[in-house]
């Protein structure tokens, strides 16, 4: 079955370290997205990519970086410049230019700074 | 721009109660509308959708009707169960837009 896989499920980071969250999909979707979710809050868009080798900043891109070298993969790096990185991170994918199809989400990565 | 406004939570109901979670939207053209559900510690799952006016999306006993005249897509269920406890997100997808627009989410708790 096709789907979207995020790993790891739980991640602990020491202050000052960069960490990379993995997101892989086998749905043949062109578009991929990263969201941040804080406790009791909605979704905030970090970065998105509509096509390989291209990506755009979302609403809260500062302190994060991404790459899109393969269609299947859209890793997110949380850098030491992100002052408050503890949150739940969600990756999603979609068919490009098909608003009626919606998104498929991964199961999320919970990042904690220790 | 496009936007989605959801009923603020949290919402607490007893088992077998009737559920309504309100969702209204602002958009140009004819957007597609979605309800997603998020169980504790998990990602979002598509619950139902509607792609044109007067369409009714339904799944797992939940229903929502796309009402263009009132720009609404309210989520309803006739008899809720404890297992329906989750956060529900209303979302809008417009043609030629690159991203879905999500509401803030409504936390639903069902007590036995």
CSV table of C-alpha atoms in Angstrom, one decimal:
chain,number,residue,atom,x,y,z
A,1,UNK,CA,0.0,0.0,0.0
A,2,UNK,CA,1.2,3.5,-0.8
A,3,UNK,CA,1.7,5.9,2.0
A,4,UNK,CA,3.9,8.5,3.6
A,5,UNK,CA,6.5,7.6,6.2
A,6,UNK,CA,8.0,9.9,8.8
A,7,UNK,CA,10.9,8.8,11.0
A,8,UNK,CA,11.8,8.7,13.7
A,9,UNK,CA,8.6,8.9,15.7
A,10,UNK,CA,10.4,10.5,18.7
A,11,UNK,CA,13.5,12.6,18.5
A,12,UNK,CA,15.5,14.2,21.2
A,13,UNK,CA,17.9,17.1,20.5
A,14,UNK,CA,20.4,18.8,22.7
A,15,UNK,CA,20.5,22.6,22.5
A,16,UNK,CA,22.8,23.8,19.7
A,17,UNK,CA,22.5,20.7,17.6
A,18,UNK,CA,21.0,20.4,14.1
A,19,UNK,CA,18.6,17.4,13.6
A,20,UNK,CA,17.0,16.1,10.4
A,21,UNK,CA,13.5,14.6,10.2
A,22,UNK,CA,12.8,12.2,7.4
A,23,UNK,CA,9.8,12.1,5.2
A,24,UNK,CA,9.4,9.5,2.4
A,25,UNK,CA,6.3,8.9,0.2
A,26,UNK,CA,5.6,6.2,-2.4
A,27,UNK,CA,2.4,7.8,-3.7
A,28,UNK,CA,4.0,9.4,-6.7
A,29,UNK,CA,3.0,12.8,-5.5
A,30,UNK,CA,4.7,15.8,-6.8
A,31,UNK,CA,4.0,18.1,-3.9
A,32,UNK,CA,5.2,17.8,-0.3
A,33,UNK,CA,4.8,19.9,2.8
A,34,UNK,CA,6.1,20.3,6.3
A,35,UNK,CA,3.9,21.6,9.2
A,36,UNK,CA,4.6,22.3,12.8
A,37,UNK,CA,2.0,21.7,15.5
A,38,UNK,CA,2.3,23.0,19.0
A,39,UNK,CA,0.2,21.5,21.9
A,40,UNK,CA,-3.4,22.4,21.5
A,41,UNK,CA,-2.7,24.4,18.4
A,42,UNK,CA,-3.4,24.2,14.7
A,43,UNK,CA,-1.0,23.6,11.8
A,44,UNK,CA,1.7,26.1,10.7
A,45,UNK,CA,3.4,25.6,7.4
A,46,UNK,CA,7.2,25.6,7.4
A,47,UNK,CA,8.2,24.7,3.9
A,48,UNK,CA,6.6,23.2,0.8
A,49,UNK,CA,7.7,21.8,-2.5
A,50,UNK,CA,5.7,21.5,-5.7
A,51,UNK,CA,8.4,19.8,-7.7
A,52,UNK,CA,11.9,18.2,-7.4
A,53,UNK,CA,14.7,20.7,-6.8
A,54,UNK,CA,12.3,23.5,-5.9
A,55,UNK,CA,10.8,24.6,-2.6
A,56,UNK,CA,9.2,27.6,-1.0
A,57,UNK,CA,9.1,29.1,2.5
A,58,UNK,CA,5.9,28.8,4.4
A,59,UNK,CA,4.8,31.0,7.3
A,60,UNK,CA,7.5,30.0,9.8
A,61,UNK,CA,10.6,29.0,7.8
A,62,UNK,CA,13.2,30.7,10.1
A,63,UNK,CA,15.5,28.2,11.7
A,64,UNK,CA,14.5,25.4,9.3
A,65,UNK,CA,15.9,24.1,6.0
A,66,UNK,CA,14.8,21.5,3.5
A,67,UNK,CA,15.9,19.8,0.3
A,68,UNK,CA,14.1,18.1,-2.5
A,69,UNK,CA,16.6,16.0,-4.4
A,70,UNK,CA,14.2,13.2,-5.1
A,71,UNK,CA,10.5,13.1,-5.7
A,72,UNK,CA,10.0,10.6,-2.9
A,73,UNK,CA,11.9,12.4,-0.2
A,74,UNK,CA,11.6,15.8,1.6
A,75,UNK,CA,13.8,15.9,4.7
A,76,UNK,CA,13.5,18.8,7.2
A,77,UNK,CA,16.5,20.0,9.1
A,78,UNK,CA,15.8,21.8,12.4
A,79,UNK,CA,18.9,24.0,12.9
A,80,UNK,CA,20.3,25.5,16.1
A,81,UNK,CA,18.9,28.9,14.9
A,82,UNK,CA,15.4,27.6,15.7
A,83,UNK,CA,14.9,28.9,19.2
A,84,UNK,CA,12.0,26.8,20.3
A,85,UNK,CA,12.0,23.6,18.3
A,86,UNK,CA,10.1,21.4,20.7
A,87,UNK,CA,6.9,20.5,18.7
A,88,UNK,CA,5.1,17.8,16.7
A,89,UNK,CA,6.2,17.9,13.0
A,90,UNK,CA,3.9,16.6,10.3
A,91,UNK,CA,4.8,15.9,6.7
A,92,UNK,CA,2.2,15.7,3.9
A,93,UNK,CA,2.1,15.1,0.2
A,94,UNK,CA,-0.4,15.8,-2.6
A,95,UNK,CA,-1.0,15.6,-6.3
A,96,UNK,CA,0.1,18.8,-7.8
A,97,UNK,CA,-2.6,21.2,-9.1
A,98,UNK,CA,-5.4,18.9,-7.9
A,99,UNK,CA,-7.3,20.8,-5.1
A,100,UNK,CA,-10.0,18.2,-4.9
A,101,UNK,CA,-7.7,15.5,-3.8
A,102,UNK,CA,-6.5,16.9,-0.5
A,103,UNK,CA,-3.3,15.9,1.3
A,104,UNK,CA,-2.0,12.6,2.7
A,105,UNK,CA,-0.2,13.0,6.0
A,106,UNK,CA,2.5,11.0,7.8
A,107,UNK,CA,2.2,9.9,11.4
A,108,UNK,CA,4.4,12.7,12.6
A,109,UNK,CA,7.7,13.2,14.5
A,110,UNK,CA,7.7,14.5,18.0
A,111,UNK,CA,10.9,16.5,18.6
A,112,UNK,CA,12.0,17.4,22.1
A,113,UNK,CA,14.9,19.6,23.1
A,114,UNK,CA,16.7,18.3,26.2
B,1,UNK,CA,-7.6,35.6,0.5
B,2,UNK,CA,-9.0,32.2,1.2
B,3,UNK,CA,-9.8,31.4,4.8
B,4,UNK,CA,-11.5,28.8,7.1
B,5,UNK,CA,-13.2,29.5,10.4
B,6,UNK,CA,-14.0,26.7,12.7
B,7,UNK,CA,-16.1,26.4,15.8
B,8,UNK,CA,-13.8,27.0,18.8
B,9,UNK,CA,-13.4,24.1,21.2
B,10,UNK,CA,-13.0,22.2,23.2
B,11,UNK,CA,-16.3,20.4,22.7
B,12,UNK,CA,-17.4,17.8,25.3
B,13,UNK,CA,-20.4,15.5,24.8
B,14,UNK,CA,-21.8,12.4,26.2
B,15,UNK,CA,-21.8,9.1,24.3
B,16,UNK,CA,-24.7,8.8,21.8
B,17,UNK,CA,-25.2,12.6,21.7
B,18,UNK,CA,-25.6,14.5,18.4
B,19,UNK,CA,-22.6,16.3,17.1
B,20,UNK,CA,-22.2,19.5,15.1
B,21,UNK,CA,-18.9,21.2,14.4
B,22,UNK,CA,-19.3,24.4,12.5
B,23,UNK,CA,-17.1,25.4,9.6
B,24,UNK,CA,-17.4,28.4,7.4
B,25,UNK,CA,-15.1,29.5,4.6
B,26,UNK,CA,-14.2,32.5,2.4
B,27,UNK,CA,-12.9,31.8,-1.1
B,28,UNK,CA,-13.2,32.9,-4.6
B,29,UNK,CA,-14.4,30.5,-7.2
B,30,UNK,CA,-15.5,26.9,-6.3
B,31,UNK,CA,-13.2,25.4,-3.7
B,32,UNK,CA,-13.1,21.8,-2.5
B,33,UNK,CA,-13.8,21.3,1.2
B,34,UNK,CA,-12.4,18.7,3.6
B,35,UNK,CA,-12.7,17.4,7.1
B,36,UNK,CA,-9.6,15.8,8.6
B,37,UNK,CA,-9.4,14.0,11.9
B,38,UNK,CA,-6.3,13.7,14.2
B,39,UNK,CA,-6.3,11.1,17.0
B,40,UNK,CA,-3.9,11.6,19.9
B,41,UNK,CA,-0.2,11.4,18.9
B,42,UNK,CA,-1.0,10.7,15.2
B,43,UNK,CA,-1.1,12.5,11.9
B,44,UNK,CA,-4.2,13.8,10.2
B,45,UNK,CA,-6.5,11.5,8.3
B,46,UNK,CA,-8.9,12.5,5.6
B,47,UNK,CA,-12.4,11.9,7.1
B,48,UNK,CA,-14.6,13.2,4.2
B,49,UNK,CA,-14.6,15.7,1.4
B,50,UNK,CA,-16.9,17.5,-1.1
B,51,UNK,CA,-15.8,19.0,-4.3
B,52,UNK,CA,-18.9,21.0,-5.5
B,53,UNK,CA,-21.9,22.8,-4.1
B,54,UNK,CA,-24.6,20.6,-2.6
B,55,UNK,CA,-22.3,17.6,-2.5
B,56,UNK,CA,-22.5,15.6,0.8
B,57,UNK,CA,-19.4,13.9,2.0
B,58,UNK,CA,-19.8,11.0,4.4
B,59,UNK,CA,-17.7,8.5,6.2
B,60,UNK,CA,-17.8,6.5,9.5
B,61,UNK,CA,-21.3,8.0,10.3
B,62,UNK,CA,-20.0,11.5,9.8
B,63,UNK,CA,-21.6,13.8,7.2
B,64,UNK,CA,-21.0,17.3,5.9
B,65,UNK,CA,-22.8,19.2,3.1
B,66,UNK,CA,-21.2,21.8,0.9
B,67,UNK,CA,-23.5,24.8,1.2
B,68,UNK,CA,-22.4,27.6,-1.2
B,69,UNK,CA,-25.2,29.9,-0.2
B,70,UNK,CA,-24.1,30.0,3.4
B,71,UNK,CA,-20.4,29.2,2.6
B,72,UNK,CA,-20.4,26.4,5.2
B,73,UNK,CA,-19.4,22.8,5.6
B,74,UNK,CA,-20.6,21.8,9.0
B,75,UNK,CA,-19.6,18.3,10.3
B,76,UNK,CA,-22.4,16.2,11.9
B,77,UNK,CA,-22.8,12.8,13.4
B,78,UNK,CA,-26.0,11.5,14.8
B,79,UNK,CA,-24.6,9.4,17.7
B,80,UNK,CA,-21.0,9.9,18.8
B,81,UNK,CA,-18.9,7.3,20.5
B,82,UNK,CA,-15.9,7.5,22.9
B,83,UNK,CA,-13.7,6.5,20.0
B,84,UNK,CA,-14.6,9.7,18.1
B,85,UNK,CA,-12.6,11.7,20.6
B,86,UNK,CA,-10.0,13.6,18.5
B,87,UNK,CA,-9.2,16.9,16.9
B,88,UNK,CA,-11.1,17.8,13.8
B,89,UNK,CA,-9.8,20.1,11.1
B,90,UNK,CA,-11.8,21.8,8.3
B,91,UNK,CA,-9.8,22.6,5.2
B,92,UNK,CA,-10.3,24.3,1.8
B,93,UNK,CA,-8.6,23.7,-1.5
B,94,UNK,CA,-8.9,26.2,-4.2
B,95,UNK,CA,-8.0,25.8,-7.8
B,96,UNK,CA,-4.7,27.3,-8.9
B,97,UNK,CA,-3.7,27.6,-5.2
B,98,UNK,CA,-0.7,25.7,-4.1
B,99,UNK,CA,-1.7,24.9,-0.5
B,100,UNK,CA,-4.7,23.8,1.5
B,101,UNK,CA,-6.0,26.3,4.0
B,102,UNK,CA,-6.8,24.7,7.4
B,103,UNK,CA,-9.0,25.9,10.2
B,104,UNK,CA,-7.6,26.0,13.7
B,105,UNK,CA,-9.0,22.6,14.7
B,106,UNK,CA,-11.7,21.6,17.2
B,107,UNK,CA,-10.9,19.3,20.0
B,108,UNK,CA,-13.8,16.8,20.7
B,109,UNK,CA,-14.1,14.7,23.9
B,110,UNK,CA,-16.8,12.1,24.3
B,111,UNK,CA,-17.5,10.9,27.8
B,112,UNK,CA,-19.0,7.4,28.4
